[in-house]
PDB file of N, CA and C in Angstrom:
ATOM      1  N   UNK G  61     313.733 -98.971-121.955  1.00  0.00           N
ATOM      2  CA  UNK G  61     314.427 -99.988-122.708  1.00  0.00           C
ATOM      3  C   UNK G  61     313.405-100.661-123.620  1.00  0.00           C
ATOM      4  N   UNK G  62     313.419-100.403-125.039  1.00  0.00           N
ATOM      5  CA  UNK G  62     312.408-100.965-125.882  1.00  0.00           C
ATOM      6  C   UNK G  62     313.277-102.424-126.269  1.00  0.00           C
ATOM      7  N   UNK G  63     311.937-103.428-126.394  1.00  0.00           N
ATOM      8  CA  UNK G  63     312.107-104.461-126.220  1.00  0.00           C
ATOM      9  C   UNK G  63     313.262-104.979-125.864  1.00  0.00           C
ATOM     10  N   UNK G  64     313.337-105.352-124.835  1.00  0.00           N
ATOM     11  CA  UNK G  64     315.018-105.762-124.274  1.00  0.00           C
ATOM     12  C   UNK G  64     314.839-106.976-124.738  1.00  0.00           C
ATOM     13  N   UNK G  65     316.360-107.387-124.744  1.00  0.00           N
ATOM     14  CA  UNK G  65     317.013-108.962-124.783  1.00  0.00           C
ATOM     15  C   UNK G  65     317.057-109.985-123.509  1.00  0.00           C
ATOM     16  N   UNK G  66     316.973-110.990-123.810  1.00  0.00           N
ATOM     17  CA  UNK G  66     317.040-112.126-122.462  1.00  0.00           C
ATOM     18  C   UNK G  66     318.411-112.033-121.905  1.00  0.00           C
ATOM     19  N   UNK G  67     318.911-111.264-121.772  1.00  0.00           N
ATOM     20  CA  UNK G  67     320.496-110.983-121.568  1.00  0.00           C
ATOM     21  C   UNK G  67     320.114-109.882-120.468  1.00  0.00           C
ATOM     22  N   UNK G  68     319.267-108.853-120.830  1.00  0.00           N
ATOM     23  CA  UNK G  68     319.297-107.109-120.573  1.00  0.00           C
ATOM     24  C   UNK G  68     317.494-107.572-119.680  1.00  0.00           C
ATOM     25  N   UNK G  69     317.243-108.613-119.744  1.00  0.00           N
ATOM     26  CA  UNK G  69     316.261-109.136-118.832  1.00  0.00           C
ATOM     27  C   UNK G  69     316.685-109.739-117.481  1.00  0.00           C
ATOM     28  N   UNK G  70     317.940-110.920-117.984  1.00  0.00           N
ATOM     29  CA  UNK G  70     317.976-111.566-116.815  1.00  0.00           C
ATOM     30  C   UNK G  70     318.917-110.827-115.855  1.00  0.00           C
ATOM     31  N   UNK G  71     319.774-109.523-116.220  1.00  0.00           N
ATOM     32  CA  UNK G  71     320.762-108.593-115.668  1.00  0.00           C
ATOM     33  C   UNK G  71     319.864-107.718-115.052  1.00  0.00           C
ATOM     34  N   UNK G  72     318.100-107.163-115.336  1.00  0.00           N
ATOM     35  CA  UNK G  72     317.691-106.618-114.659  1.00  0.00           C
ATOM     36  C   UNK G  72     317.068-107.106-113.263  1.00  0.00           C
ATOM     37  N   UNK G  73     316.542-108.484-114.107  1.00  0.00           N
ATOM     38  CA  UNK G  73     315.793-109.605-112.797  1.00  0.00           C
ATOM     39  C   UNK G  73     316.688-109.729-111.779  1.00  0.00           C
ATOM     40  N   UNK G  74     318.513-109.898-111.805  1.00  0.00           N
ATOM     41  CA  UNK G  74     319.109-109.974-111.017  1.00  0.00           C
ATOM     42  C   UNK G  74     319.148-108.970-110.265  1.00  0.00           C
ATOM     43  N   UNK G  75     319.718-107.809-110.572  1.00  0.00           N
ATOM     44  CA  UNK G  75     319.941-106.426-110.168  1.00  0.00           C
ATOM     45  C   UNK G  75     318.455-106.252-109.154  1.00  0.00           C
ATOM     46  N   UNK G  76     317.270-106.568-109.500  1.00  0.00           N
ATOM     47  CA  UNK G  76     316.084-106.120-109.132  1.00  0.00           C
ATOM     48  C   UNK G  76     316.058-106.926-107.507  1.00  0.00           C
ATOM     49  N   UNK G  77     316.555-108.342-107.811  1.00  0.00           N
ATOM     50  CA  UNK G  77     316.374-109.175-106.419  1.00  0.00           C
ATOM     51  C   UNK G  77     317.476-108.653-105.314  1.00  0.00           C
ATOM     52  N   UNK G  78     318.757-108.448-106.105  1.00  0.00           N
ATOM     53  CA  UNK G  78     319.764-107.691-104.960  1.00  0.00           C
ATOM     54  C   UNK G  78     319.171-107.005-104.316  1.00  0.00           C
ATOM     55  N   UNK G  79     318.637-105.812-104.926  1.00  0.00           N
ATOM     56  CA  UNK G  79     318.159-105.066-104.246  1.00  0.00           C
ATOM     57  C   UNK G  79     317.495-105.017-103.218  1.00  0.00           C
ATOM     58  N   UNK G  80     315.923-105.661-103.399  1.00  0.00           N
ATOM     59  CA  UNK G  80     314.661-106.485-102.802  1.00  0.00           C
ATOM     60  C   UNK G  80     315.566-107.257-101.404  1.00  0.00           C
ATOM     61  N   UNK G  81     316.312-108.174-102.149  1.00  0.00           N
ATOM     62  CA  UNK G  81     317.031-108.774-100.370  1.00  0.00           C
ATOM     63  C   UNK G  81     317.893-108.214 -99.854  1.00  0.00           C
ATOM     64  N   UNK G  82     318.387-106.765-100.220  1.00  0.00           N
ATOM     65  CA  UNK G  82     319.305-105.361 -99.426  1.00  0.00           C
ATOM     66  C   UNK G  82     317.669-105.058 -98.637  1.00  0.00           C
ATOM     67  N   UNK G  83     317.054-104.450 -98.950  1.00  0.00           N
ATOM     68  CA  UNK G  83     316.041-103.763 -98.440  1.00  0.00           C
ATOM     69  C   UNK G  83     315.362-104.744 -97.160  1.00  0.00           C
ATOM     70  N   UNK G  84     315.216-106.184 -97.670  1.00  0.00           N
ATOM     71  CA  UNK G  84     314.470-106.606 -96.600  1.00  0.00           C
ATOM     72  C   UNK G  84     315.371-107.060 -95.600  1.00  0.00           C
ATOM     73  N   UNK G  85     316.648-106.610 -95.824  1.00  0.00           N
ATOM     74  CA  UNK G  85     318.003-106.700 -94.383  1.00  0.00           C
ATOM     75  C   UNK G  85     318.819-108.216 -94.719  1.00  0.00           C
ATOM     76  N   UNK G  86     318.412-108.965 -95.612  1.00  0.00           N
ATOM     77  CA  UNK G  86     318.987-110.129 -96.414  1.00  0.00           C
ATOM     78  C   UNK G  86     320.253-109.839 -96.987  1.00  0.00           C
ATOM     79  N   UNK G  87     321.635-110.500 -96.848  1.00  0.00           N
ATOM     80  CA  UNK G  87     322.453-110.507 -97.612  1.00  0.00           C
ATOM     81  C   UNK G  87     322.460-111.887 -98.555  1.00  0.00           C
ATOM     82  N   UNK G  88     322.808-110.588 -99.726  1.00  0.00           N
ATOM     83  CA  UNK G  88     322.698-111.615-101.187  1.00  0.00           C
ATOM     84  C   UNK G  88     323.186-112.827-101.217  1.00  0.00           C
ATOM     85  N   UNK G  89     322.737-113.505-101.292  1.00  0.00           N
ATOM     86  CA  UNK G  89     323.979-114.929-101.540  1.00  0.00           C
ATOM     87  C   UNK G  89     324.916-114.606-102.481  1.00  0.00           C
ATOM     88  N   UNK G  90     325.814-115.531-102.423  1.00  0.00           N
ATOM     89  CA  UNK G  90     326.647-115.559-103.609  1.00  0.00           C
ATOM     90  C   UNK G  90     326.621-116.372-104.531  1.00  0.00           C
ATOM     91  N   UNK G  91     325.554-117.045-104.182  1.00  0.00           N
ATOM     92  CA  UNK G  91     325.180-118.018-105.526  1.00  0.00           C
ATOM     93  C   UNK G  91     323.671-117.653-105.500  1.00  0.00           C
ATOM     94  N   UNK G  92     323.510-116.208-106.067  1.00  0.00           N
ATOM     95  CA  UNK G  92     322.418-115.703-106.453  1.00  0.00           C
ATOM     96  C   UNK G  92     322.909-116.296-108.420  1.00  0.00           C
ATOM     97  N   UNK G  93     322.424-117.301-108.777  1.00  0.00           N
ATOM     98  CA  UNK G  93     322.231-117.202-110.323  1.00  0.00           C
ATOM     99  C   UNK G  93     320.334-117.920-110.893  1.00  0.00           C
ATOM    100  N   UNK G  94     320.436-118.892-111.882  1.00  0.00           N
ATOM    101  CA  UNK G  94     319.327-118.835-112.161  1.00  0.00           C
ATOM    102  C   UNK G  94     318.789-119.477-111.677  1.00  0.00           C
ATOM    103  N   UNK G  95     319.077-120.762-110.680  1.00  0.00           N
ATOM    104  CA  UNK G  95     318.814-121.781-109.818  1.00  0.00           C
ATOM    105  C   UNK G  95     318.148-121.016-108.472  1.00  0.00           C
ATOM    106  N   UNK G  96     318.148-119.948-108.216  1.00  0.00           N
ATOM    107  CA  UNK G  96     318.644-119.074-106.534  1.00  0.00           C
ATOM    108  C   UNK G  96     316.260-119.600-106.946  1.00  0.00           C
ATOM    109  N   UNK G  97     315.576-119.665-105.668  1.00  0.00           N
ATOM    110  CA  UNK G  97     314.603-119.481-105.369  1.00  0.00           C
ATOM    111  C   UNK G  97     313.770-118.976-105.334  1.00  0.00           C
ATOM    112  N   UNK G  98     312.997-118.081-105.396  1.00  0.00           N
ATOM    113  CA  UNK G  98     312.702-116.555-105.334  1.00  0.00           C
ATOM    114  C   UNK G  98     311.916-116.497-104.046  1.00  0.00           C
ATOM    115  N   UNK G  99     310.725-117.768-103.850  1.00  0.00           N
ATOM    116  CA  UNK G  99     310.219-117.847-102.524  1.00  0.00           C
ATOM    117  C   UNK G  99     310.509-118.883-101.532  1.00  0.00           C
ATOM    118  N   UNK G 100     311.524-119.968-101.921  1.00  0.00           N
ATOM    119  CA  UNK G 100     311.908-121.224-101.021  1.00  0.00           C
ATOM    120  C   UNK G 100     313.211-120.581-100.536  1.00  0.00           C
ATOM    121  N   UNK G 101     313.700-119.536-101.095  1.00  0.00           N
ATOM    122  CA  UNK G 101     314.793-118.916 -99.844  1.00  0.00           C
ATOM    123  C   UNK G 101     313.931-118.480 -99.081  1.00  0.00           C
ATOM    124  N   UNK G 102     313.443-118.067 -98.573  1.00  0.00           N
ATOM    125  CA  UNK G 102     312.450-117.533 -97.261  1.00  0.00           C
ATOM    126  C   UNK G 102     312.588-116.323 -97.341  1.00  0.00           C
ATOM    127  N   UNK G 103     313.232-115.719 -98.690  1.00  0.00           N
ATOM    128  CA  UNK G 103     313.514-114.039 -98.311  1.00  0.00           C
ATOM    129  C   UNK G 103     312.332-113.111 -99.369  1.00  0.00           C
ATOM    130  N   UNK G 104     311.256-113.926 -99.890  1.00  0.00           N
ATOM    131  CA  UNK G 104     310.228-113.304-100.832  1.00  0.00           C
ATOM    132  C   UNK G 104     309.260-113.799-100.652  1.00  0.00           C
ATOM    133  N   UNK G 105     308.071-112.817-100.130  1.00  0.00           N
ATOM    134  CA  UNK G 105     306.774-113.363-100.214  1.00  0.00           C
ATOM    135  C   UNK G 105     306.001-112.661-101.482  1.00  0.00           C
ATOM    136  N   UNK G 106     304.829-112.438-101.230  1.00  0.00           N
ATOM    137  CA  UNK G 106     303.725-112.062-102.241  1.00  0.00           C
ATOM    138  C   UNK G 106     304.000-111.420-102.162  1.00  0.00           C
ATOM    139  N   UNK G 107     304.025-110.023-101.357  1.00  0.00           N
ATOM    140  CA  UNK G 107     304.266-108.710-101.202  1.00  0.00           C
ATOM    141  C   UNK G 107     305.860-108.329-101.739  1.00  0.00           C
ATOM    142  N   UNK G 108     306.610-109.024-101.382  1.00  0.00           N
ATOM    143  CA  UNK G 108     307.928-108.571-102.299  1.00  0.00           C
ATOM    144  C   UNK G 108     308.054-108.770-103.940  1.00  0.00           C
ATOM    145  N   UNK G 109     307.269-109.905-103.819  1.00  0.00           N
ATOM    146  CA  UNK G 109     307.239-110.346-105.206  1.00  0.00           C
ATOM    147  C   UNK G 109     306.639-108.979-105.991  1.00  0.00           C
ATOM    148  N   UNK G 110     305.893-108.541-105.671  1.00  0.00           N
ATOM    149  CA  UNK G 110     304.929-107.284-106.183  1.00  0.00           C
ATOM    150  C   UNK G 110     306.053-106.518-106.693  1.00  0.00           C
ATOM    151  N   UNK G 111     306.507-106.323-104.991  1.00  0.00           N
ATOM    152  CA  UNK G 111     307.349-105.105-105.806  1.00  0.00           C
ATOM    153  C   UNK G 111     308.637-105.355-106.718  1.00  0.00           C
ATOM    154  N   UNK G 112     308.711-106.345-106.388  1.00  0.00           N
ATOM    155  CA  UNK G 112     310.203-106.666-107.539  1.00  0.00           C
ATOM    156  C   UNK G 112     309.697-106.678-109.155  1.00  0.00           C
ATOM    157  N   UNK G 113     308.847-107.111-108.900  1.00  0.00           N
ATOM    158  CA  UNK G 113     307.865-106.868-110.139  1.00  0.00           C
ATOM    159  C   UNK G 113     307.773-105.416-110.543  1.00  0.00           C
ATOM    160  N   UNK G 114     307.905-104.877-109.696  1.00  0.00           N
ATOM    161  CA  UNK G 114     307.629-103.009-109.778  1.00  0.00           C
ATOM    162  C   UNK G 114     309.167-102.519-110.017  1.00  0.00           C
ATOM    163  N   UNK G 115     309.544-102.925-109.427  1.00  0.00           N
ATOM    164  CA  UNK G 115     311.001-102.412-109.618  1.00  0.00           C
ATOM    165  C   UNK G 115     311.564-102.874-111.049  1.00  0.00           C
ATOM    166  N   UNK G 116     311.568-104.104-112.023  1.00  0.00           N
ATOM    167  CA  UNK G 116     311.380-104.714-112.624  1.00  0.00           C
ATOM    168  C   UNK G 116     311.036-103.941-114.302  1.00  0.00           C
ATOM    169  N   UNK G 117     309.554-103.659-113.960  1.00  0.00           N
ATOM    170  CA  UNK G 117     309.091-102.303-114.780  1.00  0.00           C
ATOM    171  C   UNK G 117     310.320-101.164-114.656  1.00  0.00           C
ATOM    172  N   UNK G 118     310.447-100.175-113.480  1.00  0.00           N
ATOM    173  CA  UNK G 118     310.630 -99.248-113.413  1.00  0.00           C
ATOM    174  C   UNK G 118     312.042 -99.557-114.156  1.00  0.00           C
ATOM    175  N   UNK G 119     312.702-100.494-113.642  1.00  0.00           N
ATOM    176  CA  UNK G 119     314.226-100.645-114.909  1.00  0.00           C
ATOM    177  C   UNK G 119     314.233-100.900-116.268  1.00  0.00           C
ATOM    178  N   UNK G 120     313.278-101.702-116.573  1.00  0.00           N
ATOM    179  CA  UNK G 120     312.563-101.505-117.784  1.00  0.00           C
ATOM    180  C   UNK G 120     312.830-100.577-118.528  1.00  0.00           C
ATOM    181  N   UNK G 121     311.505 -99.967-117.859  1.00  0.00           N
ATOM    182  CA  UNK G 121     311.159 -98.426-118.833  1.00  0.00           C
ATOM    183  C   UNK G 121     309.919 -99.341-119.065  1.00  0.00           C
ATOM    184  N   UNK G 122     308.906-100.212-118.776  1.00  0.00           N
ATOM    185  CA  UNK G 122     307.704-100.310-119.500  1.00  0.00           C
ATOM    186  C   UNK G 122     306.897-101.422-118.606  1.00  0.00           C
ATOM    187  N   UNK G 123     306.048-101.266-118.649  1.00  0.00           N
ATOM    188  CA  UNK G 123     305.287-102.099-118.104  1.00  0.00           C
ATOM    189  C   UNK G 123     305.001-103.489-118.514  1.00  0.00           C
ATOM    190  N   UNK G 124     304.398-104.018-117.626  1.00  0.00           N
ATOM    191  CA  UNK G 124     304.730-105.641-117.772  1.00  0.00           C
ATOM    192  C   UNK G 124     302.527-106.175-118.047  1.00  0.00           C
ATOM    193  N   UNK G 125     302.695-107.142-118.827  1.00  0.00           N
ATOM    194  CA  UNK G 125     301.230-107.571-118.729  1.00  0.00           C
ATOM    195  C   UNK G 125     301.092-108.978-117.891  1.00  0.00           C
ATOM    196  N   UNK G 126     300.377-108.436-116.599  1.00  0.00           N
ATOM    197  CA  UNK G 126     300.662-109.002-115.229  1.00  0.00           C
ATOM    198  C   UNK G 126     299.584-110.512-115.992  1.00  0.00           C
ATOM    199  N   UNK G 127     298.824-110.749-116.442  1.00  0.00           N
ATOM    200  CA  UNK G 127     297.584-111.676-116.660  1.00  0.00           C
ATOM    201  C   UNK G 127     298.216-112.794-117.825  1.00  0.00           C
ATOM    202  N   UNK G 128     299.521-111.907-118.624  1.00  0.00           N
ATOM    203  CA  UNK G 128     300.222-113.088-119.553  1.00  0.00           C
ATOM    204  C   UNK G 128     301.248-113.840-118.663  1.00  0.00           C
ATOM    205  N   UNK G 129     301.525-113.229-117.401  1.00  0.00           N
ATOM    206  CA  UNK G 129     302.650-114.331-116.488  1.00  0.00           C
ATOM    207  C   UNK G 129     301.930-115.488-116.061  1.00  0.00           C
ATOM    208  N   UNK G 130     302.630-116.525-115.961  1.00  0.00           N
ATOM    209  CA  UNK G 130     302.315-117.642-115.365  1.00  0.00           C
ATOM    210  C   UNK G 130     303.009-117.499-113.963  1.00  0.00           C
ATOM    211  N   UNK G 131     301.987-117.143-112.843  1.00  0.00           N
ATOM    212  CA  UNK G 131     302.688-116.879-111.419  1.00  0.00           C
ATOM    213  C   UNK G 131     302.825-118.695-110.919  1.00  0.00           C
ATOM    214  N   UNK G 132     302.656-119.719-111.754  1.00  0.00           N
ATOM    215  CA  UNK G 132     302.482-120.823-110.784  1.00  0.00           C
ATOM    216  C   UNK G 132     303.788-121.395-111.499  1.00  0.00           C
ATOM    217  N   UNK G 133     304.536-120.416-112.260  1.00  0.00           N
ATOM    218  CA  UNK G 133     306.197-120.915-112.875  1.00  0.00           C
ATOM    219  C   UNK G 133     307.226-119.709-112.706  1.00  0.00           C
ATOM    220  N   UNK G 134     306.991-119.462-111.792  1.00  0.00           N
ATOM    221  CA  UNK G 134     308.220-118.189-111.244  1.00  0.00           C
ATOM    222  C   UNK G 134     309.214-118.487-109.821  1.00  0.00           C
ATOM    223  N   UNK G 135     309.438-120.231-109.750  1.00  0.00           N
ATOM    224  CA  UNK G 135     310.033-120.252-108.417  1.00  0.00           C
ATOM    225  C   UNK G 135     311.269-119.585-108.493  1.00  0.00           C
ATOM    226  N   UNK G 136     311.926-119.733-109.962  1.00  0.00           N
ATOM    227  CA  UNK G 136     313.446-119.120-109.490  1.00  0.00           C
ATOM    228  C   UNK G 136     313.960-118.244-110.761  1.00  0.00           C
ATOM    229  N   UNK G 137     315.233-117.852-110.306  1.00  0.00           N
ATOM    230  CA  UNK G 137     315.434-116.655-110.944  1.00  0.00           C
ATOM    231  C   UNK G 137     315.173-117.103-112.646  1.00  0.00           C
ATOM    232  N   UNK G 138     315.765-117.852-113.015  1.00  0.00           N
ATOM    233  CA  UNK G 138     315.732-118.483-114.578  1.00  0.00           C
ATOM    234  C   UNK G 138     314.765-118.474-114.973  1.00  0.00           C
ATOM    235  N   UNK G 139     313.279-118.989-114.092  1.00  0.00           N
ATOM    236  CA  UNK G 139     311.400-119.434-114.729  1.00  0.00           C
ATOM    237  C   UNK G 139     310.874-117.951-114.545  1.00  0.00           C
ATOM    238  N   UNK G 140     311.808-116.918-113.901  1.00  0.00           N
ATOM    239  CA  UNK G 140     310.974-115.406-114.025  1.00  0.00           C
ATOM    240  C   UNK G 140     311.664-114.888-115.143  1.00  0.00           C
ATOM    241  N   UNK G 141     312.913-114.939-115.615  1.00  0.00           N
ATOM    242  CA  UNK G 141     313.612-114.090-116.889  1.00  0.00           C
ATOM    243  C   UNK G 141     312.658-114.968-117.627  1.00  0.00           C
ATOM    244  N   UNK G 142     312.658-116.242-118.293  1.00  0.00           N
ATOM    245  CA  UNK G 142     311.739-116.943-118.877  1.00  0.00           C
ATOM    246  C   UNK G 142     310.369-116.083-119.268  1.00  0.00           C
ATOM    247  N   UNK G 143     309.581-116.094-117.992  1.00  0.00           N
ATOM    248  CA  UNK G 143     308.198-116.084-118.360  1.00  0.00           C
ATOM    249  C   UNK G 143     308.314-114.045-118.721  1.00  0.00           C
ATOM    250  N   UNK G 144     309.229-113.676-117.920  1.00  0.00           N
ATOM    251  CA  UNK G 144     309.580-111.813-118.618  1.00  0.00           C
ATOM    252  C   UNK G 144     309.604-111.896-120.030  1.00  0.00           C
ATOM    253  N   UNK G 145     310.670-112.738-120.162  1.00  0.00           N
ATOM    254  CA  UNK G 145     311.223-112.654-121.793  1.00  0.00           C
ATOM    255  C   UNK G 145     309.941-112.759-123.004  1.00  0.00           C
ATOM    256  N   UNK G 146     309.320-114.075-123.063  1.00  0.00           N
ATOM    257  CA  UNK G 146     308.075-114.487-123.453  1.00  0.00           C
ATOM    258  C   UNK G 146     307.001-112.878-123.469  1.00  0.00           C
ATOM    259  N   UNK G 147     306.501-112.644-121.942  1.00  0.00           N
ATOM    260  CA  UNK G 147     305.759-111.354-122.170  1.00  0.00           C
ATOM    261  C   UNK G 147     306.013-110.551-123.023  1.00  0.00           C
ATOM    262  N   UNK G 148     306.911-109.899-122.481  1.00  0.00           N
ATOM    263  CA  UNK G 148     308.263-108.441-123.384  1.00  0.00           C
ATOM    264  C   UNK G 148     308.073-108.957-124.953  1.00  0.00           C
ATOM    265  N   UNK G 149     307.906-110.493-125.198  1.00  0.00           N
ATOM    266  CA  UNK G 149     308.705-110.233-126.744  1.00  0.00           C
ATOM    267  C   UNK G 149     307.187-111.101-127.492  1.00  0.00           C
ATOM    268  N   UNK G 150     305.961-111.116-127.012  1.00  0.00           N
ATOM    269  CA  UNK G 150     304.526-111.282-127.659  1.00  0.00           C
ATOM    270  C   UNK G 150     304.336-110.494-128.964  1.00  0.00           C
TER     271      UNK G 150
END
């Protein structure tokens, strides 16, 4: 996906966390939107974060430049499409 939209960002960021809290035996909330936590739900640590990050890319189609994120503004779903969008569109 060459340069995606904050639309075709925040539909992947979502899609990416479903997943991430299927896998770690978590059912999704239903008020997964841009407010949802990413680590004060208790269902993401560092290590998930990684990979959602990986998964993230892989829906993509491109890699991400890990050193332009601000990891100390990614609590919830909205401040990660945010700081994606920003990267993606430098």
């Amino acid at each position: 996906m060459s340069n995606p939209s904050a639309g075709e960002i925040h539909r992947v960021v979502i899609e990416a966390v479903q997943e991430s809290l299927h896998a770690s035996g978590t059912k999704t909330p239903s008020n997964l939107d841009g407010t949802f936590g990413l680590f004060t739900s208790g269902n993401l640590d560092s290590l998930g974060f990684v990979k959602l990050l990986m998964s993230i890319e892989q829906k993509l189609g491109q890699g991400l430049d890990l050193q332009s994120i601000d990891f100390n503004n990614v609590e919830t779903l909205d401040a990660l499409v945010i700081q994606l969008n920003r990267v993606l569109h430098r």
